[in-house]
Structure formats: C-alpha cells, structure tokens
mmCIF file of C-alpha atoms and ligand atoms in Angstrom:
data_model
loop_
_atom_site.group_PDB
_atom_site.id
_atom_site.type_symbol
_atom_site.label_atom_id
_atom_site.label_comp_id
_atom_site.label_asym_id
_atom_site.label_seq_id
_atom_site.Cartn_x
_atom_site.Cartn_y
_atom_site.Cartn_z
ATOM 1 C CA MET A 1 -50.091 -17.177 -11.300
ATOM 2 C CA ARG A 2 -50.631 -15.125 -8.188
ATOM 3 C CA ALA A 3 -48.634 -14.470 -5.008
ATOM 4 C CA ARG A 4 -50.136 -16.443 -2.118
ATOM 5 C CA ILE A 5 -48.988 -15.958 1.475
ATOM 6 C CA CYS A 6 -48.233 -19.472 2.735
ATOM 7 C CA GLY A 7 -46.426 -18.734 5.991
ATOM 8 C CA THR A 8 -45.972 -15.885 8.466
ATOM 9 C CA GLY A 9 -43.744 -15.123 11.436
ATOM 10 C CA SER A 10 -42.856 -12.334 13.821
ATOM 11 C CA CYS A 11 -40.439 -11.356 16.550
ATOM 12 C CA LEU A 12 -40.524 -8.630 19.199
ATOM 13 C CA PRO A 13 -37.706 -7.627 21.562
ATOM 14 C CA LYS A 14 -38.165 -8.963 25.090
ATOM 15 C CA LEU A 15 -38.126 -5.539 26.833
ATOM 16 C CA ARG A 16 -41.679 -4.187 27.109
ATOM 17 C CA VAL A 17 -41.846 -0.470 27.855
ATOM 18 C CA ALA A 18 -45.238 0.658 29.144
ATOM 19 C CA ASN A 19 -46.448 4.261 28.874
ATOM 20 C CA ASP A 20 -45.842 4.729 32.595
ATOM 21 C CA ASP A 21 -42.202 3.687 32.105
ATOM 22 C CA LEU A 22 -41.873 6.358 29.386
ATOM 23 C CA SER A 23 -43.289 9.015 31.670
ATOM 24 C CA LYS A 24 -40.067 8.592 33.695
ATOM 25 C CA VAL A 25 -38.032 9.426 30.566
ATOM 26 C CA VAL A 26 -40.010 12.355 29.095
ATOM 27 C CA ASP A 27 -42.831 14.647 30.269
ATOM 28 C CA THR A 28 -45.787 12.497 29.190
ATOM 29 C CA SER A 29 -48.519 10.322 30.668
ATOM 30 C CA ASP A 30 -50.304 7.055 30.019
ATOM 31 C CA ALA A 31 -53.574 8.994 29.634
ATOM 32 C CA TRP A 32 -52.162 11.332 26.922
ATOM 33 C CA ILE A 33 -50.542 8.549 24.898
ATOM 34 C CA ARG A 34 -53.555 6.226 25.081
ATOM 35 C CA SER A 35 -56.114 8.897 24.228
ATOM 36 C CA ARG A 36 -54.142 10.346 21.267
ATOM 37 C CA THR A 37 -52.769 7.096 19.821
ATOM 38 C CA GLY A 38 -54.235 3.948 21.430
ATOM 39 C CA ILE A 39 -50.708 2.818 22.341
ATOM 40 C CA ALA A 40 -50.192 1.306 25.816
ATOM 41 C CA ALA A 41 -46.711 -0.204 25.415
ATOM 42 C CA ARG A 42 -43.986 -0.941 22.887
ATOM 43 C CA HIS A 43 -41.049 -3.364 22.741
ATOM 44 C CA ILE A 44 -37.549 -1.904 22.556
ATOM 45 C CA VAL A 45 -34.289 -3.680 21.719
ATOM 46 C CA THR A 46 -31.610 -4.323 24.324
ATOM 47 C CA ASP A 47 -29.411 -7.084 22.910
ATOM 48 C CA GLU A 48 -31.595 -7.772 19.831
ATOM 49 C CA THR A 49 -30.723 -6.563 16.321
ATOM 50 C CA THR A 50 -32.825 -5.788 13.243
ATOM 51 C CA ALA A 51 -31.267 -8.759 11.430
ATOM 52 C CA GLY A 52 -31.706 -11.083 14.417
ATOM 53 C CA MET A 53 -35.415 -10.273 14.726
ATOM 54 C CA ALA A 54 -35.856 -10.602 10.950
ATOM 55 C CA LEU A 55 -34.165 -14.011 11.041
ATOM 56 C CA GLU A 56 -36.447 -15.308 13.788
ATOM 57 C CA ALA A 57 -39.572 -14.049 11.970
ATOM 58 C CA ALA A 58 -38.350 -15.569 8.689
ATOM 59 C CA LYS A 59 -37.685 -18.983 10.270
ATOM 60 C CA GLN A 60 -41.252 -19.091 11.614
ATOM 61 C CA ALA A 61 -42.682 -18.126 8.208
ATOM 62 C CA LEU A 62 -40.633 -20.808 6.425
ATOM 63 C CA ALA A 63 -41.692 -23.426 8.994
ATOM 64 C CA GLU A 64 -45.371 -22.652 8.442
ATOM 65 C CA ALA A 65 -44.880 -22.718 4.663
ATOM 66 C CA ASP A 66 -43.066 -26.063 5.083
ATOM 67 C CA MET A 67 -40.260 -24.709 2.936
ATOM 68 C CA ARG A 68 -36.502 -25.107 3.240
ATOM 69 C CA PRO A 69 -34.431 -21.888 2.988
ATOM 70 C CA GLU A 70 -32.590 -23.373 -0.035
ATOM 71 C CA GLU A 71 -35.871 -23.327 -1.979
ATOM 72 C CA LEU A 72 -36.161 -19.514 -1.827
ATOM 73 C CA ASP A 73 -35.633 -17.639 -5.096
ATOM 74 C CA LEU A 74 -35.678 -14.138 -3.633
ATOM 75 C CA ILE A 75 -35.556 -12.264 -0.312
ATOM 76 C CA ILE A 76 -36.829 -8.680 -0.026
ATOM 77 C CA ALA A 77 -36.216 -6.926 3.291
ATOM 78 C CA ALA A 78 -38.109 -3.683 3.925
ATOM 79 C CA SER A 79 -36.516 -1.464 6.562
ATOM 80 C CA VAL A 80 -35.387 2.065 7.359
ATOM 81 C CA SER A 81 -33.333 0.917 10.344
ATOM 82 C CA ALA A 82 -31.032 -1.918 9.306
ATOM 83 C CA ASP A 83 -28.119 -2.594 11.649
ATOM 84 C CA ARG A 84 -25.613 -1.287 9.126
ATOM 85 C CA ILE A 85 -25.605 0.471 5.763
ATOM 86 C CA LEU A 86 -23.700 -2.395 4.113
ATOM 87 C CA PRO A 87 -24.077 -5.293 3.647
ATOM 88 C CA PRO A 88 -27.829 -5.105 3.046
ATOM 89 C CA LEU A 89 -30.121 -6.544 5.738
ATOM 90 C CA SER A 90 -31.582 -8.954 3.159
ATOM 91 C CA CYS A 91 -28.121 -10.422 2.471
ATOM 92 C CA GLU A 92 -27.460 -10.903 6.194
ATOM 93 C CA LEU A 93 -30.794 -12.654 6.353
ATOM 94 C CA GLN A 94 -29.908 -14.837 3.374
ATOM 95 C CA SER A 95 -26.669 -15.841 5.086
ATOM 96 C CA GLY A 96 -28.372 -16.470 8.451
ATOM 97 C CA LEU A 97 -30.990 -18.683 6.806
ATOM 98 C CA GLY A 98 -28.623 -20.461 4.443
ATOM 99 C CA ALA A 99 -30.879 -19.469 1.527
ATOM 100 C CA VAL A 100 -28.038 -20.127 -0.889
ATOM 101 C CA ARG A 101 -30.088 -19.983 -4.118
ATOM 102 C CA ALA A 102 -31.842 -16.702 -3.331
ATOM 103 C CA SER A 103 -30.944 -13.251 -4.543
ATOM 104 C CA ALA A 104 -31.616 -10.586 -1.952
ATOM 105 C CA TYR A 105 -32.157 -6.862 -1.776
ATOM 106 C CA ASP A 106 -33.423 -4.203 0.622
ATOM 107 C CA LEU A 107 -36.330 -1.921 -0.056
ATOM 108 C CA CYS A 108 -36.810 1.458 1.601
ATOM 109 C CA ALA A 109 -40.411 2.671 1.603
ATOM 110 C CA ALA A 110 -40.809 3.378 5.340
ATOM 111 C CA CYS A 111 -44.174 2.256 6.766
ATOM 112 C CA SER A 112 -45.325 1.119 3.290
ATOM 113 C CA GLY A 113 -42.265 -1.121 2.900
ATOM 114 C CA PHE A 114 -43.948 -4.478 3.523
ATOM 115 C CA LEU A 115 -46.741 -3.638 1.049
ATOM 116 C CA PHE A 116 -44.234 -2.523 -1.581
ATOM 117 C CA ALA A 117 -42.394 -5.840 -1.037
ATOM 118 C CA LEU A 118 -45.622 -7.853 -1.346
ATOM 119 C CA ASN A 119 -46.633 -5.978 -4.496
ATOM 120 C CA ALA A 120 -43.169 -6.563 -5.973
ATOM 121 C CA ALA A 121 -43.460 -10.272 -5.100
ATOM 122 C CA GLN A 122 -46.816 -10.394 -6.900
ATOM 123 C CA ALA A 123 -45.237 -8.799 -9.999
ATOM 124 C CA TYR A 124 -42.273 -11.227 -9.993
ATOM 125 C CA ILE A 125 -44.589 -14.210 -9.617
ATOM 126 C CA GLN A 126 -47.032 -12.973 -12.263
ATOM 127 C CA SER A 127 -44.151 -12.498 -14.700
ATOM 128 C CA GLY A 128 -42.804 -15.987 -13.982
ATOM 129 C CA MET A 129 -39.420 -14.632 -12.861
ATOM 130 C CA PHE A 130 -39.568 -16.104 -9.319
ATOM 131 C CA GLN A 131 -41.835 -18.603 -7.512
ATOM 132 C CA LYS A 132 -40.765 -18.623 -3.846
ATOM 133 C CA ILE A 133 -40.137 -15.296 -2.163
ATOM 134 C CA LEU A 134 -39.489 -14.272 1.431
ATOM 135 C CA ILE A 135 -40.630 -10.757 2.328
ATOM 136 C CA VAL A 136 -39.713 -9.157 5.632
ATOM 137 C CA GLY A 137 -40.419 -5.895 7.443
ATOM 138 C CA ALA A 138 -37.915 -5.344 10.269
ATOM 139 C CA GLU A 139 -37.188 -2.212 12.279
ATOM 140 C CA THR A 140 -35.185 -0.914 15.210
ATOM 141 C CA LEU A 141 -36.801 2.518 15.252
ATOM 142 C CA SER A 142 -35.632 3.124 18.814
ATOM 143 C CA LYS A 143 -32.259 4.172 17.374
ATOM 144 C CA LEU A 144 -33.870 6.756 15.041
ATOM 145 C CA VAL A 145 -35.991 8.343 17.748
ATOM 146 C CA ASP A 146 -34.984 11.373 19.807
ATOM 147 C CA TRP A 147 -35.679 10.125 23.324
ATOM 148 C CA SER A 148 -35.970 13.708 24.589
ATOM 149 C CA ASP A 149 -38.789 14.548 22.101
ATOM 150 C CA ARG A 150 -42.081 13.471 23.656
ATOM 151 C CA SER A 151 -44.024 14.215 20.474
ATOM 152 C CA THR A 152 -42.329 11.330 18.625
ATOM 153 C CA CYS A 153 -40.596 8.943 21.055
ATOM 154 C CA VAL A 154 -43.876 7.688 22.522
ATOM 155 C CA LEU A 155 -45.135 6.521 19.116
ATOM 156 C CA PHE A 156 -42.629 3.934 17.950
ATOM 157 C CA GLY A 157 -41.533 0.380 18.752
ATOM 158 C CA ASP A 158 -39.099 -2.256 17.460
ATOM 159 C CA GLY A 159 -39.915 -5.622 15.869
ATOM 160 C CA ALA A 160 -39.974 -7.751 12.742
ATOM 161 C CA GLY A 161 -42.527 -9.664 10.701
ATOM 162 C CA ALA A 162 -42.139 -11.966 7.713
ATOM 163 C CA ALA A 163 -44.175 -13.796 5.098
ATOM 164 C CA VAL A 164 -43.325 -16.526 2.616
ATOM 165 C CA VAL A 165 -45.028 -15.910 -0.713
ATOM 166 C CA CYS A 166 -45.481 -18.705 -3.262
ATOM 167 C CA ALA A 167 -46.807 -18.915 -6.829
ATOM 168 C CA ASP A 168 -50.362 -20.293 -6.717
ATOM 169 C CA GLU A 169 -53.732 -20.167 -8.490
ATOM 170 C CA GLU A 170 -55.165 -18.022 -5.673
ATOM 171 C CA GLY A 171 -53.558 -15.099 -3.869
ATOM 172 C CA VAL A 172 -53.150 -11.384 -4.514
ATOM 173 C CA LEU A 173 -56.123 -10.115 -6.532
ATOM 174 C CA ALA A 174 -55.234 -6.444 -6.865
ATOM 175 C CA THR A 175 -52.584 -3.972 -5.771
ATOM 176 C CA VAL A 176 -52.277 -0.206 -5.521
ATOM 177 C CA GLN A 177 -49.275 1.846 -4.528
ATOM 178 C CA GLY A 178 -48.164 5.440 -4.766
ATOM 179 C CA SER A 179 -45.792 8.123 -3.583
ATOM 180 C CA ASP A 180 -45.888 11.878 -3.098
ATOM 181 C CA GLY A 181 -42.313 13.038 -2.673
ATOM 182 C CA ALA A 182 -43.325 16.698 -2.811
ATOM 183 C CA ARG A 183 -44.773 16.335 0.710
ATOM 184 C CA GLY A 184 -41.923 14.177 1.992
ATOM 185 C CA MET A 185 -40.570 16.518 4.643
ATOM 186 C CA VAL A 186 -43.658 16.150 6.866
ATOM 187 C CA LEU A 187 -41.960 12.994 8.163
ATOM 188 C CA ALA A 188 -38.191 13.085 7.894
ATOM 189 C CA CYS A 189 -34.942 11.734 9.327
ATOM 190 C CA GLU A 190 -31.710 13.252 7.995
ATOM 191 C CA GLY A 191 -28.858 11.060 6.788
ATOM 192 C CA ARG A 192 -25.123 11.487 7.141
ATOM 193 C CA PRO A 193 -23.594 14.765 5.930
ATOM 194 C CA VAL A 194 -21.254 14.964 2.936
ATOM 195 C CA ASN A 195 -17.763 15.261 4.382
ATOM 196 C CA ASN A 196 -15.019 14.777 1.843
ATOM 197 C CA PRO A 197 -11.682 16.530 1.246
ATOM 198 C CA TYR A 198 -13.457 19.229 -0.835
ATOM 199 C CA VAL A 199 -16.608 20.033 1.105
ATOM 200 C CA ARG A 200 -17.794 19.856 4.675
ATOM 201 C CA HIS A 201 -21.554 19.986 5.339
ATOM 202 C CA GLU A 202 -23.143 20.379 8.734
ATOM 203 C CA ALA A 203 -24.971 17.287 9.963
ATOM 204 C CA GLY A 204 -28.778 17.534 9.856
ATOM 205 C CA ASN A 205 -31.004 16.262 12.647
ATOM 206 C CA PRO A 206 -30.368 12.492 12.689
ATOM 207 C CA TYR A 207 -33.672 11.737 14.446
ATOM 208 C CA VAL A 208 -37.260 11.343 13.240
ATOM 209 C CA GLN A 209 -39.109 14.645 12.949
ATOM 210 C CA MET A 210 -42.778 14.707 12.126
ATOM 211 C CA ASN A 211 -45.638 17.072 11.481
ATOM 212 C CA GLY A 212 -48.178 14.781 13.158
ATOM 213 C CA GLN A 213 -51.279 16.596 12.006
ATOM 214 C CA GLU A 214 -50.174 16.629 8.345
ATOM 215 C CA VAL A 215 -49.416 12.903 8.527
ATOM 216 C CA TYR A 216 -52.817 12.307 10.104
ATOM 217 C CA ARG A 217 -54.614 14.200 7.320
ATOM 218 C CA PHE A 218 -52.608 12.365 4.646
ATOM 219 C CA ALA A 219 -53.444 8.977 6.168
ATOM 220 C CA VAL A 220 -57.197 9.454 6.627
ATOM 221 C CA ARG A 221 -57.550 10.775 3.070
ATOM 222 C CA THR A 222 -55.180 8.439 1.177
ATOM 223 C CA VAL A 223 -55.752 5.078 2.865
ATOM 224 C CA PRO A 224 -59.536 4.773 2.267
ATOM 225 C CA ALA A 225 -59.052 6.017 -1.314
ATOM 226 C CA SER A 226 -56.316 3.448 -2.060
ATOM 227 C CA VAL A 227 -58.328 0.641 -0.439
ATOM 228 C CA GLN A 228 -61.377 1.590 -2.539
ATOM 229 C CA GLU A 229 -59.231 1.676 -5.678
ATOM 230 C CA ALA A 230 -57.754 -1.765 -4.967
ATOM 231 C CA LEU A 231 -61.194 -3.218 -4.188
ATOM 232 C CA GLN A 232 -62.560 -1.791 -7.417
ATOM 233 C CA LYS A 233 -59.693 -3.378 -9.368
ATOM 234 C CA ALA A 234 -60.485 -6.709 -7.680
ATOM 235 C CA GLY A 235 -64.214 -6.341 -8.426
ATOM 236 C CA LEU A 236 -65.035 -6.434 -4.716
ATOM 237 C CA ALA A 237 -66.815 -4.221 -2.182
ATOM 238 C CA PRO A 238 -65.696 -3.496 1.418
ATOM 239 C CA GLU A 239 -68.472 -5.863 2.594
ATOM 240 C CA ASP A 240 -66.671 -8.784 0.862
ATOM 241 C CA ILE A 241 -63.575 -8.314 3.031
ATOM 242 C CA SER A 242 -63.199 -10.254 6.296
ATOM 243 C CA LEU A 243 -60.284 -8.284 7.725
ATOM 244 C CA PHE A 244 -58.510 -5.018 6.937
ATOM 245 C CA LEU A 245 -54.946 -5.119 8.269
ATOM 246 C CA LEU A 246 -53.659 -1.554 8.255
ATOM 247 C CA HIS A 247 -50.320 -0.059 9.200
ATOM 248 C CA GLN A 248 -50.391 0.393 12.968
ATOM 249 C CA ALA A 249 -49.610 4.094 13.377
ATOM 250 C CA ASN A 250 -52.511 5.281 15.427
ATOM 251 C CA ARG A 251 -55.901 3.968 16.622
ATOM 252 C CA ARG A 252 -57.645 7.177 15.555
ATOM 253 C CA ILE A 253 -56.371 6.816 11.974
ATOM 254 C CA ILE A 254 -57.585 3.198 11.805
ATOM 255 C CA GLU A 255 -60.996 4.105 13.227
ATOM 256 C CA ALA A 256 -61.329 6.983 10.754
ATOM 257 C CA VAL A 257 -60.535 4.641 7.843
ATOM 258 C CA ALA A 258 -63.114 2.112 9.092
ATOM 259 C CA LYS A 259 -65.697 4.885 9.241
ATOM 260 C CA ARG A 260 -64.906 6.133 5.736
ATOM 261 C CA LEU A 261 -65.216 2.591 4.385
ATOM 262 C CA ALA A 262 -68.471 2.164 6.397
ATOM 263 C CA GLN A 263 -67.140 -1.058 7.941
ATOM 264 C CA PRO A 264 -67.364 -2.210 11.587
ATOM 265 C CA PRO A 265 -64.241 -1.637 13.736
ATOM 266 C CA GLU A 266 -64.074 -5.403 14.503
ATOM 267 C CA LYS A 267 -62.857 -5.920 10.930
ATOM 268 C CA PHE A 268 -59.765 -3.806 11.730
ATOM 269 C CA PRO A 269 -57.644 -5.793 14.217
ATOM 270 C CA MET A 270 -54.813 -3.918 15.898
ATOM 271 C CA CYS A 271 -51.542 -4.710 17.623
ATOM 272 C CA LEU A 272 -50.497 -1.094 18.188
ATOM 273 C CA GLU A 273 -51.684 -1.172 21.795
ATOM 274 C CA GLU A 274 -48.824 -3.564 22.670
ATOM 275 C CA CYS A 275 -46.320 -2.782 19.878
ATOM 276 C CA GLY A 276 -46.612 0.909 18.970
ATOM 277 C CA ASN A 277 -45.743 1.926 15.418
ATOM 278 C CA MET A 278 -43.095 -0.435 14.004
ATOM 279 C CA SER A 279 -42.990 1.109 10.507
ATOM 280 C CA ALA A 280 -42.390 -1.653 7.904
ATOM 281 C CA ALA A 281 -42.817 -4.331 10.591
ATOM 282 C CA SER A 282 -46.335 -3.283 11.656
ATOM 283 C CA VAL A 283 -48.372 -5.000 8.933
ATOM 284 C CA PRO A 284 -46.485 -8.348 8.949
ATOM 285 C CA VAL A 285 -46.464 -8.519 12.769
ATOM 286 C CA LEU A 286 -50.226 -7.918 12.793
ATOM 287 C CA LEU A 287 -50.723 -10.443 9.980
ATOM 288 C CA ASP A 288 -48.770 -13.068 11.912
ATOM 289 C CA ARG A 289 -50.765 -12.345 15.034
ATOM 290 C CA VAL A 290 -54.180 -12.821 13.368
ATOM 291 C CA ASN A 291 -52.828 -15.895 11.565
ATOM 292 C CA LYS A 292 -51.579 -17.466 14.818
ATOM 293 C CA GLU A 293 -54.885 -16.603 16.514
ATOM 294 C CA LYS A 294 -56.613 -18.577 13.696
ATOM 295 C CA LYS A 295 -58.675 -15.573 12.660
ATOM 296 C CA LEU A 296 -58.024 -16.278 8.975
ATOM 297 C CA LYS A 297 -59.776 -19.087 7.100
ATOM 298 C CA LYS A 298 -58.733 -20.401 3.705
ATOM 299 C CA GLY A 299 -60.636 -18.456 1.063
ATOM 300 C CA ASP A 300 -61.107 -15.328 3.207
ATOM 301 C CA LYS A 301 -60.577 -12.100 1.321
ATOM 302 C CA ILE A 302 -58.414 -9.620 3.195
ATOM 303 C CA VAL A 303 -56.905 -6.182 2.618
ATOM 304 C CA LEU A 304 -53.398 -5.160 3.691
ATOM 305 C CA ALA A 305 -52.506 -1.449 3.628
ATOM 306 C CA GLY A 306 -49.406 0.534 4.519
ATOM 307 C CA PHE A 307 -48.797 4.295 4.533
ATOM 308 C CA GLY A 308 -46.071 6.563 5.784
ATOM 309 C CA ALA A 309 -42.896 8.493 5.100
ATOM 310 C CA GLY A 310 -42.090 9.428 1.537
ATOM 311 C CA LEU A 311 -44.956 10.034 1.492
ATOM 312 C CA THR A 312 -45.825 6.522 0.350
ATOM 313 C CA TRP A 313 -48.835 4.205 0.399
ATOM 314 C CA GLY A 314 -49.490 0.648 -0.713
ATOM 315 C CA CYS A 315 -52.460 -1.685 -0.628
ATOM 316 C CA ALA A 316 -53.166 -5.307 -1.609
ATOM 317 C CA VAL A 317 -56.409 -7.288 -1.780
ATOM 318 C CA LEU A 318 -55.810 -11.006 -1.466
ATOM 319 C CA VAL A 319 -57.404 -14.366 -0.927
ATOM 320 C CA TRP A 320 -56.044 -16.214 2.124
HETATM 321 N N1 ACO B 1 -47.286 13.645 26.115
HETATM 322 C C1 ACO B 1 -47.944 14.721 26.552
HETATM 323 N N2 ACO B 1 -48.157 15.812 25.812
HETATM 324 C C2 ACO B 1 -47.711 15.794 24.542
HETATM 325 C C3 ACO B 1 -47.021 14.704 24.015
HETATM 326 C C4 ACO B 1 -46.802 13.596 24.861
HETATM 327 N N3 ACO B 1 -46.163 12.476 24.441
HETATM 328 N N4 ACO B 1 -46.700 14.962 22.741
HETATM 329 C C5 ACO B 1 -47.176 16.183 22.462
HETATM 330 N N5 ACO B 1 -47.789 16.685 23.554
HETATM 331 C C6 ACO B 1 -48.444 17.987 23.711
HETATM 332 C C7 ACO B 1 -47.906 19.021 22.737
HETATM 333 O O1 ACO B 1 -46.753 19.647 23.250
HETATM 334 C C8 ACO B 1 -49.074 19.971 22.654
HETATM 335 O O2 ACO B 1 -49.058 20.791 23.795
HETATM 336 P P1 ACO B 1 -49.468 22.355 23.668
HETATM 337 O O3 ACO B 1 -50.901 22.333 23.198
HETATM 338 O O4 ACO B 1 -49.286 22.847 25.049
HETATM 339 O O5 ACO B 1 -48.535 22.912 22.644
HETATM 340 C C9 ACO B 1 -50.287 19.043 22.770
HETATM 341 O O6 ACO B 1 -49.807 17.833 23.370
HETATM 342 C C10 ACO B 1 -50.931 18.722 21.454
HETATM 343 O O7 ACO B 1 -49.924 18.340 20.537
HETATM 344 P P2 ACO B 1 -50.262 17.967 19.063
HETATM 345 O O8 ACO B 1 -49.010 17.587 18.320
HETATM 346 O O9 ACO B 1 -51.145 19.022 18.469
HETATM 347 O O10 ACO B 1 -51.117 16.644 19.323
HETATM 348 P P3 ACO B 1 -52.079 15.895 18.347
HETATM 349 O O11 ACO B 1 -53.425 15.904 18.909
HETATM 350 O O12 ACO B 1 -51.891 16.308 16.913
HETATM 351 O O13 ACO B 1 -51.533 14.414 18.484
HETATM 352 C C11 ACO B 1 -50.264 12.844 17.218
HETATM 353 C C12 ACO B 1 -50.212 14.083 18.062
HETATM 354 C C13 ACO B 1 -50.727 11.677 18.079
HETATM 355 C C14 ACO B 1 -48.866 12.515 16.703
HETATM 356 C C15 ACO B 1 -51.253 13.087 16.055
HETATM 357 O O14 ACO B 1 -50.907 14.238 15.346
HETATM 358 C C16 ACO B 1 -51.357 11.952 15.132
HETATM 359 O O15 ACO B 1 -52.016 10.987 15.402
HETATM 360 N N6 ACO B 1 -50.692 12.035 13.977
HETATM 361 C C17 ACO B 1 -50.634 10.962 13.042
HETATM 362 C C18 ACO B 1 -49.242 10.719 12.750
HETATM 363 C C19 ACO B 1 -48.733 9.434 13.271
HETATM 364 O O16 ACO B 1 -49.400 8.592 13.825
HETATM 365 N N7 ACO B 1 -47.452 9.286 13.009
HETATM 366 C C20 ACO B 1 -46.768 8.103 13.319
HETATM 367 C C21 ACO B 1 -45.605 7.983 12.450
HETATM 368 S S1 ACO B 1 -45.997 8.185 10.785
HETATM 369 C C22 ACO B 1 -46.677 6.845 10.178
HETATM 370 O O17 ACO B 1 -46.465 5.774 10.652
HETATM 371 C C23 ACO B 1 -47.553 7.009 9.056
#
C-alpha cells in the first residue's frame, strides 16, 4: 500500500503585514524585499496560537477526507515553534480534535518537517503499521525572529497546513530525504541555557540567525539533485510532473530550481508572495491552496520538496 493524500487544510493568522508596514519597524523597503525574495506580505499572529492554527487546518483536511477524528491512527506535527515545550503540539492537536485512538508525536526538521512527516507516513503505511495518518506543519516563527534584524525578520511568516494521508493503491511513488548536520550553524536558533545548581551557562542568542548566501547555495544545489533522485526512483522524468510544490523560502531559489530541472516556472506555484517563509507550514499551505484552486486532477503526478535548517532536505513524488 501507498500513502495517498486525501484531504488538505490550512490556516493563516488574520493580521497581514505588508512590506511597507515592516519598513516602519526596521530599515527596509518594499523594493528590497520584493527584489531579493519575492515576498510582498506575511501573516503574523496576534491572538492565534500554533496549536489553534494547526487545529483549524486539521479540521479542514479531515472534512475533505470525509474522515472522523476517531478514525485517525497517528498524528505527526512538524514544528520548530510549538506554543510550549510540553505537552507536544501533536498531543494538543489530538485532544482538540478528539482523535482518541491516535498516537501522536512531534517532529523537528525545520523547513523539511512536513516532507519528513509525509515520508514517515508512507513508511508506516507501507509497513502496515498504520492506515490513517494526519500530518501537520504549523509555525509561529514571529516569536523566533529578532524584530530588530532586518536581514531575517522580513523573511518569515506564521501559519499552518495539514494533510490527511490514507492507505491506498495509489499515492507516494518515491521519497528522498537527507541531513547535513556538519553545516547546521548556517541557520541556527539557540535554545535555553543549562542552569542547574552545579553549572550556570550564559544564554545564547534566542533568535534565528542565518548566513543567507550559504543557505541559498545549499538550496539551489541540493533541491534539484534530490528531486532528480526521487524522480529516478519513481521511473519518471521532470516532464511527467504537473506541479512542483517547493518550500517557500525565496522566489529566486524556486526559479533557480525550475531552471536546473529545465521546467517552466508555471509548474512551480508559489504562496510566498502573501505568506513569506512559514518553515514546516510552507509546503502544506501551498498544497492546500492549489488543491482548493482545483489545480490538481486525480492521477496528476506531483513533487513536494522541503529544505532548510539542520541542514535537512526531503522530497516526495506522488500521484494525486
Ligand atoms: N532591507 C534592506 N536592506 C537589507 C535587508 C533588508 N531587509 N536585509 C539586508 N539588507 C542589506 C544588507 O545589510 C547588505 O547591505 P550592505 O551591502 O550595505 O552590507 C545588503 O542588503 C545585501 O545583503 P545580503 O545579505 O548580501 O543580501 P542577499 O542578496 O544575500 O539577500 C537573502 C539576502 C534574501 C536572505 C539571500 O541571501 C537569500 O535569498 N538567501 C536564501 C536563504 C533564505 O531564503 N532563507 C530563508 C530561511 S531558510 C530556509 O527556509 C531554507
């Protein structure tokens, strides 16, 4: 059996912050942000929470899949910005949904999180361990961003996306994923310091720090290579794919990947213009958008790809 996506959902905070609004917060401009990233606006939480957005996205995905929460076997929530360290976001989601039969865990793979969750769902389904799985990417990155650092705060947004994955004859055809921890510090966010009765460490920088050019080089090299590898495993060529849904970090990265795969830019839909980079939420929010816009037909072959901190990358080729 294969993992087939049978429902999607998404949720964005109501506050939309345009580039011009940000130029009142830091020394930046709409022209700089658009030309370097393609981002025009992002949504930022006010009274929303990571779990609340995840719950809304999950309810939509279950409704489309025509599935009751009690039918779920497993919930995987991918996030680097849950509301609290414990209990896990996935367990809050389980409680909010009333998915009483499901086990639930969180997965931390930054911007690749949703792909790692999908690939795990495929493995569980292939092994026969689970049949009905909810996967979610949900982020409140606005709390991890230094709002005085113009080189990072303009890039990110908050939101959540979800997919219900079911055991079926058709679905995921091939997966690829990888990590390169040796280069991890090009995109970092320090945790809490060790402070116990025996040792007292200074706190590191609690906000996202990034070497943008290194991340750019990593993305334009690794993403086309992992997509090619996954296509090869599936016995397909880029021409066989209707849509490539990539992590929404930056328009220039997506255009460079399209060029390296020799595919037209129209095959690479984007939501980054309105949402910014939502880490683990980017791919499922984009997937839900193209699904709701009826851009996917049954039988279409699509590619999903995530890449980001870790460094990590993940890719799946699937039949819709
Ligand atoms: N507004 C105006 N000026 C800015 C801003 C801003 N928001 N941010 C930086 N600048 C200035 C810098 O200070 C610098 O000025 P200087 O030349 O006087 O020193 C100048 O713009 C150029 O800065 P660079 O960092 O060299 O800009 P670059 O062209 O590399 O663009 C960017 C930065 C967009 C981050 C680019 O490196 C990139 O696309 N990186 C990919 C990484 C990415 O997208 N990360 C997202 C998170 S990671 C992920 O999701 C995978």
